[in-house]
Short mmCIF file of C-alpha atoms in Angstrom, two decimals:
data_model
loop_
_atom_site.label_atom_id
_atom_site.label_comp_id
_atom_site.label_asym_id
_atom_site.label_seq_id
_atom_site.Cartn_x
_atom_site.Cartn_y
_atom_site.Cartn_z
CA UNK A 127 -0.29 14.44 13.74
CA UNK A 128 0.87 11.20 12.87
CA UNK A 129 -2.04 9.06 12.62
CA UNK A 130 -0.56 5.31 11.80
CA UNK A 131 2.68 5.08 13.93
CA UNK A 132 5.21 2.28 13.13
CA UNK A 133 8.33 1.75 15.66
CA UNK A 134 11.18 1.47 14.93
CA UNK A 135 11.82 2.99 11.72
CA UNK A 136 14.82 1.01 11.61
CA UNK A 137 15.37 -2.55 13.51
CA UNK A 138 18.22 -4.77 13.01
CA UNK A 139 17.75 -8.28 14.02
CA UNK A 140 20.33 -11.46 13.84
CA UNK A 141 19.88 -14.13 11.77
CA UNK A 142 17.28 -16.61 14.28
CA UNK A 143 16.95 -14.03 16.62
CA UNK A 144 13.14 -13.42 16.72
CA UNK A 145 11.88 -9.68 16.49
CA UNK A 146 8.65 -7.68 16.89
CA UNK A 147 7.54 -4.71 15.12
CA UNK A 148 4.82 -2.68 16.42
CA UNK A 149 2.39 -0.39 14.86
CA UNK A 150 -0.30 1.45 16.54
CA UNK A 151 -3.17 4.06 15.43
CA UNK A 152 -5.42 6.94 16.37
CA UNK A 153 -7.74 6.52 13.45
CA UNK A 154 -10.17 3.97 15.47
CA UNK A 155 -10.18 1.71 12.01
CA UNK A 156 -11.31 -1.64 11.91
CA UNK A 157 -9.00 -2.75 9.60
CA UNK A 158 -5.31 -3.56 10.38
CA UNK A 159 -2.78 -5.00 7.86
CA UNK A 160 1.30 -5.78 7.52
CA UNK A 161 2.81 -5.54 4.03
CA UNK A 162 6.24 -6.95 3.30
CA UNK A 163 8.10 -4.81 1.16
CA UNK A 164 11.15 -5.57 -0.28
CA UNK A 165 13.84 -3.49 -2.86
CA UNK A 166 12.33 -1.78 -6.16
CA UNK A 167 8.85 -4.40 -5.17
CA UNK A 168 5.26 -3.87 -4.61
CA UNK A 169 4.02 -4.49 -1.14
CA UNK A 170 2.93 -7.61 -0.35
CA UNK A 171 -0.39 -8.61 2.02
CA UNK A 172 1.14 -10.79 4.62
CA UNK A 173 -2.11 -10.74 6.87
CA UNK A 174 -4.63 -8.16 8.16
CA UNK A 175 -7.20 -7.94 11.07
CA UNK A 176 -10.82 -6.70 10.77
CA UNK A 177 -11.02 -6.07 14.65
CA UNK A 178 -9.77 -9.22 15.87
CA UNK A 179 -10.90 -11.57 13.08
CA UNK A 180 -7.52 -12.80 11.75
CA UNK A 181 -7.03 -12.95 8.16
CA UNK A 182 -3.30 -14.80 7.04
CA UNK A 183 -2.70 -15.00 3.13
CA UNK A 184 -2.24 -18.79 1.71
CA UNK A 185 1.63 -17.71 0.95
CA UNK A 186 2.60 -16.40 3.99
CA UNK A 187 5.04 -18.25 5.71
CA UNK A 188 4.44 -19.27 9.45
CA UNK A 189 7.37 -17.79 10.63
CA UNK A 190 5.45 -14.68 10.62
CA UNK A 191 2.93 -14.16 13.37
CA UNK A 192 0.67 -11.30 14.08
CA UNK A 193 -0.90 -10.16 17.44
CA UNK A 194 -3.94 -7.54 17.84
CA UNK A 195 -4.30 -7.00 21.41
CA UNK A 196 -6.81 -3.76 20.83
CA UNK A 197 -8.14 -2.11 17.89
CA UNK A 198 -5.29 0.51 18.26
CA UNK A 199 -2.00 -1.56 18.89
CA UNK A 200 -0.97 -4.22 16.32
CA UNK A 201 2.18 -6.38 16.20
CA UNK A 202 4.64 -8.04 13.55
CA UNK A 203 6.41 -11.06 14.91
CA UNK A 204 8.94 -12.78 12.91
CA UNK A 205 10.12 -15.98 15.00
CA UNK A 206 13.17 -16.80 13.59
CA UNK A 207 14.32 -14.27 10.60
CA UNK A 208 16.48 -15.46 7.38
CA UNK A 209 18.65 -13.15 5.38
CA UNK A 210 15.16 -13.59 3.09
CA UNK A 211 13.15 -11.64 5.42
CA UNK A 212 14.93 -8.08 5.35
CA UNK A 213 12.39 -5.85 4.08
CA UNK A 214 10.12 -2.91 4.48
CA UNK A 215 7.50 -3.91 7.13
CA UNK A 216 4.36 -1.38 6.44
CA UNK A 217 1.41 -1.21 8.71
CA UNK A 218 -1.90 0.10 7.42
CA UNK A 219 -5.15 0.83 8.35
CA UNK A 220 -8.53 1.22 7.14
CA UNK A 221 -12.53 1.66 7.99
CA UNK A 222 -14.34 -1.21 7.57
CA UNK A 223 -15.73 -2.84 4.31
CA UNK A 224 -19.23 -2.06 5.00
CA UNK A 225 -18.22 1.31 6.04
CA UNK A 226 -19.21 4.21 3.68
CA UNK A 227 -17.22 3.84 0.41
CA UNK A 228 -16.24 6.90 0.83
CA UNK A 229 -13.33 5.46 3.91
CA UNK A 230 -12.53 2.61 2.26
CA UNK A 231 -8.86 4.17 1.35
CA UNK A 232 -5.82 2.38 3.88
CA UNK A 233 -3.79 4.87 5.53
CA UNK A 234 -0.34 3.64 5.96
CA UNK A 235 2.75 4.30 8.72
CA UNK A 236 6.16 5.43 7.75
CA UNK A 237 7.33 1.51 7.53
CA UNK A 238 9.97 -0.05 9.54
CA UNK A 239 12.97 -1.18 7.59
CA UNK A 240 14.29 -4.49 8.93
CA UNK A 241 17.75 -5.98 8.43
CA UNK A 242 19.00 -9.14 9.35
CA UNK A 243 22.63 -9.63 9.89
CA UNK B 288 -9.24 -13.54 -6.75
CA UNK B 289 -8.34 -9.42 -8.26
CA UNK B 290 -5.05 -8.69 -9.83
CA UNK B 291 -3.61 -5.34 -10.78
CA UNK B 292 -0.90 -4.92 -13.24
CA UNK B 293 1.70 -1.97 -14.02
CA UNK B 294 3.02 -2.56 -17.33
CA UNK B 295 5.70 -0.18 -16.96
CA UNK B 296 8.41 -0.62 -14.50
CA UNK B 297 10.26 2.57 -14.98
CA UNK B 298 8.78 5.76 -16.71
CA UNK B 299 11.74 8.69 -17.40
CA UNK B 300 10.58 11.91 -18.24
CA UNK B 301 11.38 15.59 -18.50
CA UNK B 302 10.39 18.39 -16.45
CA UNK B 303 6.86 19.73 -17.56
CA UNK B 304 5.84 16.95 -19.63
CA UNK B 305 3.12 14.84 -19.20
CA UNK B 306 2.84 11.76 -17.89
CA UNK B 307 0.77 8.36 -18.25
CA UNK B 308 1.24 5.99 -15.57
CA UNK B 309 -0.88 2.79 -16.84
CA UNK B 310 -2.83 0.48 -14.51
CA UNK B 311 -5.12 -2.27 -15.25
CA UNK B 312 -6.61 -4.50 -13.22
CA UNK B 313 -8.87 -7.86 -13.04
CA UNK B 314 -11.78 -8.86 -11.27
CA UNK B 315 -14.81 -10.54 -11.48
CA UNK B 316 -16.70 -7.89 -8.79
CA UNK B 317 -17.02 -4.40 -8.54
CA UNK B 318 -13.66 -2.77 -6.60
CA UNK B 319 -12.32 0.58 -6.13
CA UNK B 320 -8.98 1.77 -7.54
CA UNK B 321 -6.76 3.73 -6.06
CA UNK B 322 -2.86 5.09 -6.48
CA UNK B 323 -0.78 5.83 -4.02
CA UNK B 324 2.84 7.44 -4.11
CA UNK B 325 5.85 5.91 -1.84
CA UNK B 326 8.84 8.57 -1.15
CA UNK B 327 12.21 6.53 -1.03
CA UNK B 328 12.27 4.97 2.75
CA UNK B 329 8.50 6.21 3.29
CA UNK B 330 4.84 4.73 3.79
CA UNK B 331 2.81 5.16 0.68
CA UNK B 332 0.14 8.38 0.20
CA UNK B 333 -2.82 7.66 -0.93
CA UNK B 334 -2.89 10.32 -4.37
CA UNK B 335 -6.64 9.69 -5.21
CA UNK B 336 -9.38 6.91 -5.61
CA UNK B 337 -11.85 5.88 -7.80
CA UNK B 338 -15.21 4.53 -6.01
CA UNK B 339 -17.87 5.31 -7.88
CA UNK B 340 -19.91 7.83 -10.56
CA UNK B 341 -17.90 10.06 -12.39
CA UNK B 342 -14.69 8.04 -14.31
CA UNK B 343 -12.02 10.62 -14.02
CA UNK B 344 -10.47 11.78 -10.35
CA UNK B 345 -8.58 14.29 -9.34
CA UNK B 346 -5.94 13.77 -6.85
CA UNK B 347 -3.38 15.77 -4.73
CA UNK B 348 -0.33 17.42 -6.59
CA UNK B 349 -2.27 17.81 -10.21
CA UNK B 350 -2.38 14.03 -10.70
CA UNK B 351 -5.71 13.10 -12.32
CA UNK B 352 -7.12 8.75 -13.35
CA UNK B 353 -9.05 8.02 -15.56
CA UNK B 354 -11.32 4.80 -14.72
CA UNK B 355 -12.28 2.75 -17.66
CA UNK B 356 -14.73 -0.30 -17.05
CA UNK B 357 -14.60 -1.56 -20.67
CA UNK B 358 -10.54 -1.98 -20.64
CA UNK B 359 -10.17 -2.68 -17.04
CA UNK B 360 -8.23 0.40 -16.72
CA UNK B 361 -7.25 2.97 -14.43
CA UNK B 362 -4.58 5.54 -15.77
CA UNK B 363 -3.05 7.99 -13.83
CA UNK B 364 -1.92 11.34 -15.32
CA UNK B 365 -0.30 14.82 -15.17
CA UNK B 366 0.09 17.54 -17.30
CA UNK B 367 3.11 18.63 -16.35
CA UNK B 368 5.34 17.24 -13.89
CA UNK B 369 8.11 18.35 -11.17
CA UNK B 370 11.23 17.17 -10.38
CA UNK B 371 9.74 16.99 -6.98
CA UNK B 372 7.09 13.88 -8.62
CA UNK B 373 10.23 11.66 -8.91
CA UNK B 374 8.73 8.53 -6.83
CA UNK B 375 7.66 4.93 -6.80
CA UNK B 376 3.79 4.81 -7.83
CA UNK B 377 0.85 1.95 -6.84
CA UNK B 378 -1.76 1.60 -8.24
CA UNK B 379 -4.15 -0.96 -5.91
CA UNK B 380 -7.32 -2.42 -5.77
CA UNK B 381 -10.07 -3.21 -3.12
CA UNK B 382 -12.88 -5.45 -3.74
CA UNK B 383 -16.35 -3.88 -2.93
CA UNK B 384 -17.09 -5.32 0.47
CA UNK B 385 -14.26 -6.79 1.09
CA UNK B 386 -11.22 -5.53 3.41
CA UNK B 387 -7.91 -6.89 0.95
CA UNK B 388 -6.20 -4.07 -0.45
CA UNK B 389 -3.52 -5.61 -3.38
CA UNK B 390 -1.29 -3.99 -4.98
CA UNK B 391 -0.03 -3.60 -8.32
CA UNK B 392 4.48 -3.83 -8.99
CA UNK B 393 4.71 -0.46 -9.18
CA UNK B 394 6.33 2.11 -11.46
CA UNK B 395 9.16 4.51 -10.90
CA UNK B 396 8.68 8.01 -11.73
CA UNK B 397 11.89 9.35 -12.67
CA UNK B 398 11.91 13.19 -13.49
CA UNK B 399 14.87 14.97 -15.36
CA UNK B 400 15.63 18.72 -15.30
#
């Protein structure tokens, strides 16, 4: 059973037009976070939750916004996408960091590839 | 802040020969290690971790690390691979007590028959 669930798999968004990508989970973690991954790159923190503490990265542009309405349901908006911002969108999660060391591995959904046209 | 560097982007190889997959990383803490494995279009899978005690780790699919404190490094290996091991590969680091996961640019496992 799927355990980190990212819809859709594919999204494709015009230029300006904003978008949400969702991502929800059965694992009860703590831990939420949205990597942007783009072509033949490594994936890159954008932000992440520990319940609903919010935790942005410095380079993160504020076109992206995140919502955590509950610890299972986690959201991806991008207000107004460029042609910059098509990408793999991947949703993790993960126990939390004073959890046993033995959780402390992210378990990640299928992604949702997003183009902008 | 950590850092984790792949110094190989792209890593061809034959079918049944080994393979070294180099990671090495930076911080000023104690972290964990871990690799994970992205099919094309797919999330990653975590292949193993290193947390603590013994330095080598045995993953999923034969895939084995090797975690060396004194070079910052954390290798990952296999005997013999498959075509089916053809694959982007993370390696990625988590600061002890801390909830960022970064990862390092990856290297492309490319197997040949």
């Amino acid at each position: 059973d799927a355990m980190v669930i990212q819809n859709p798999r594919y999204q494709v968004t015009q230029f300006g037009k904003p978008v949400t990508l969702s991502c929800s989970q059965t694992l009860n973690h703590n831990v939420m976070y949205w990597y942007q991954q783009k072509s033949s790159q490594a994936p890159k923190l954008l932000f992440h939750y520990y319940d609903k503490d919010f935790n942005n990265e410095a380079d993160t542009p504020d076109n992206f916004q995140s919502r955590r309405p509950n610890t299972s349901f986690c959201f991806l908006d991008i207000r107004s996408p460029g042609l910059g911002d098509a990408a793999m969108y991947l949703c993790a999660t993960s126990r939390e960091r004073t959890g046993s060391p033995l959780n402390t591995e992210a378990f990640f959904g299928q992604g949702t590839r997003l183009t902008v046209v | 802040a950590q850092s984790v560097t792949q110094l190989d982007s792209q890593v061809p190889v034959f079918e049944e020969a080994p393979v070294e997959l180099r990671c090495n990383y930076s911080s000023s803490v104690s972290v964990y290690l871990f690799w994970y494995v992205q099919y094309p279009n797919q999330g990653l899978q975590l292949l193993l971790k290193y947390l603590s005690g013994s330095t080598l780790v045995k993953g999923i699919n034969g895939f084995e690390a090797e975690f060396n404190k004194s070079q910052t490094s954390f290798h990952l290996r296999k005997p013999s691979v498959h075509i089916s091991d053809t694959a982007e590969y993370f390696c990625a680091v988590r600061r002890v007590n801390t909830d960022k996961l970064i990862f390092g640019t990856g290297t492309r496992l490319q197997v040949f028959p």
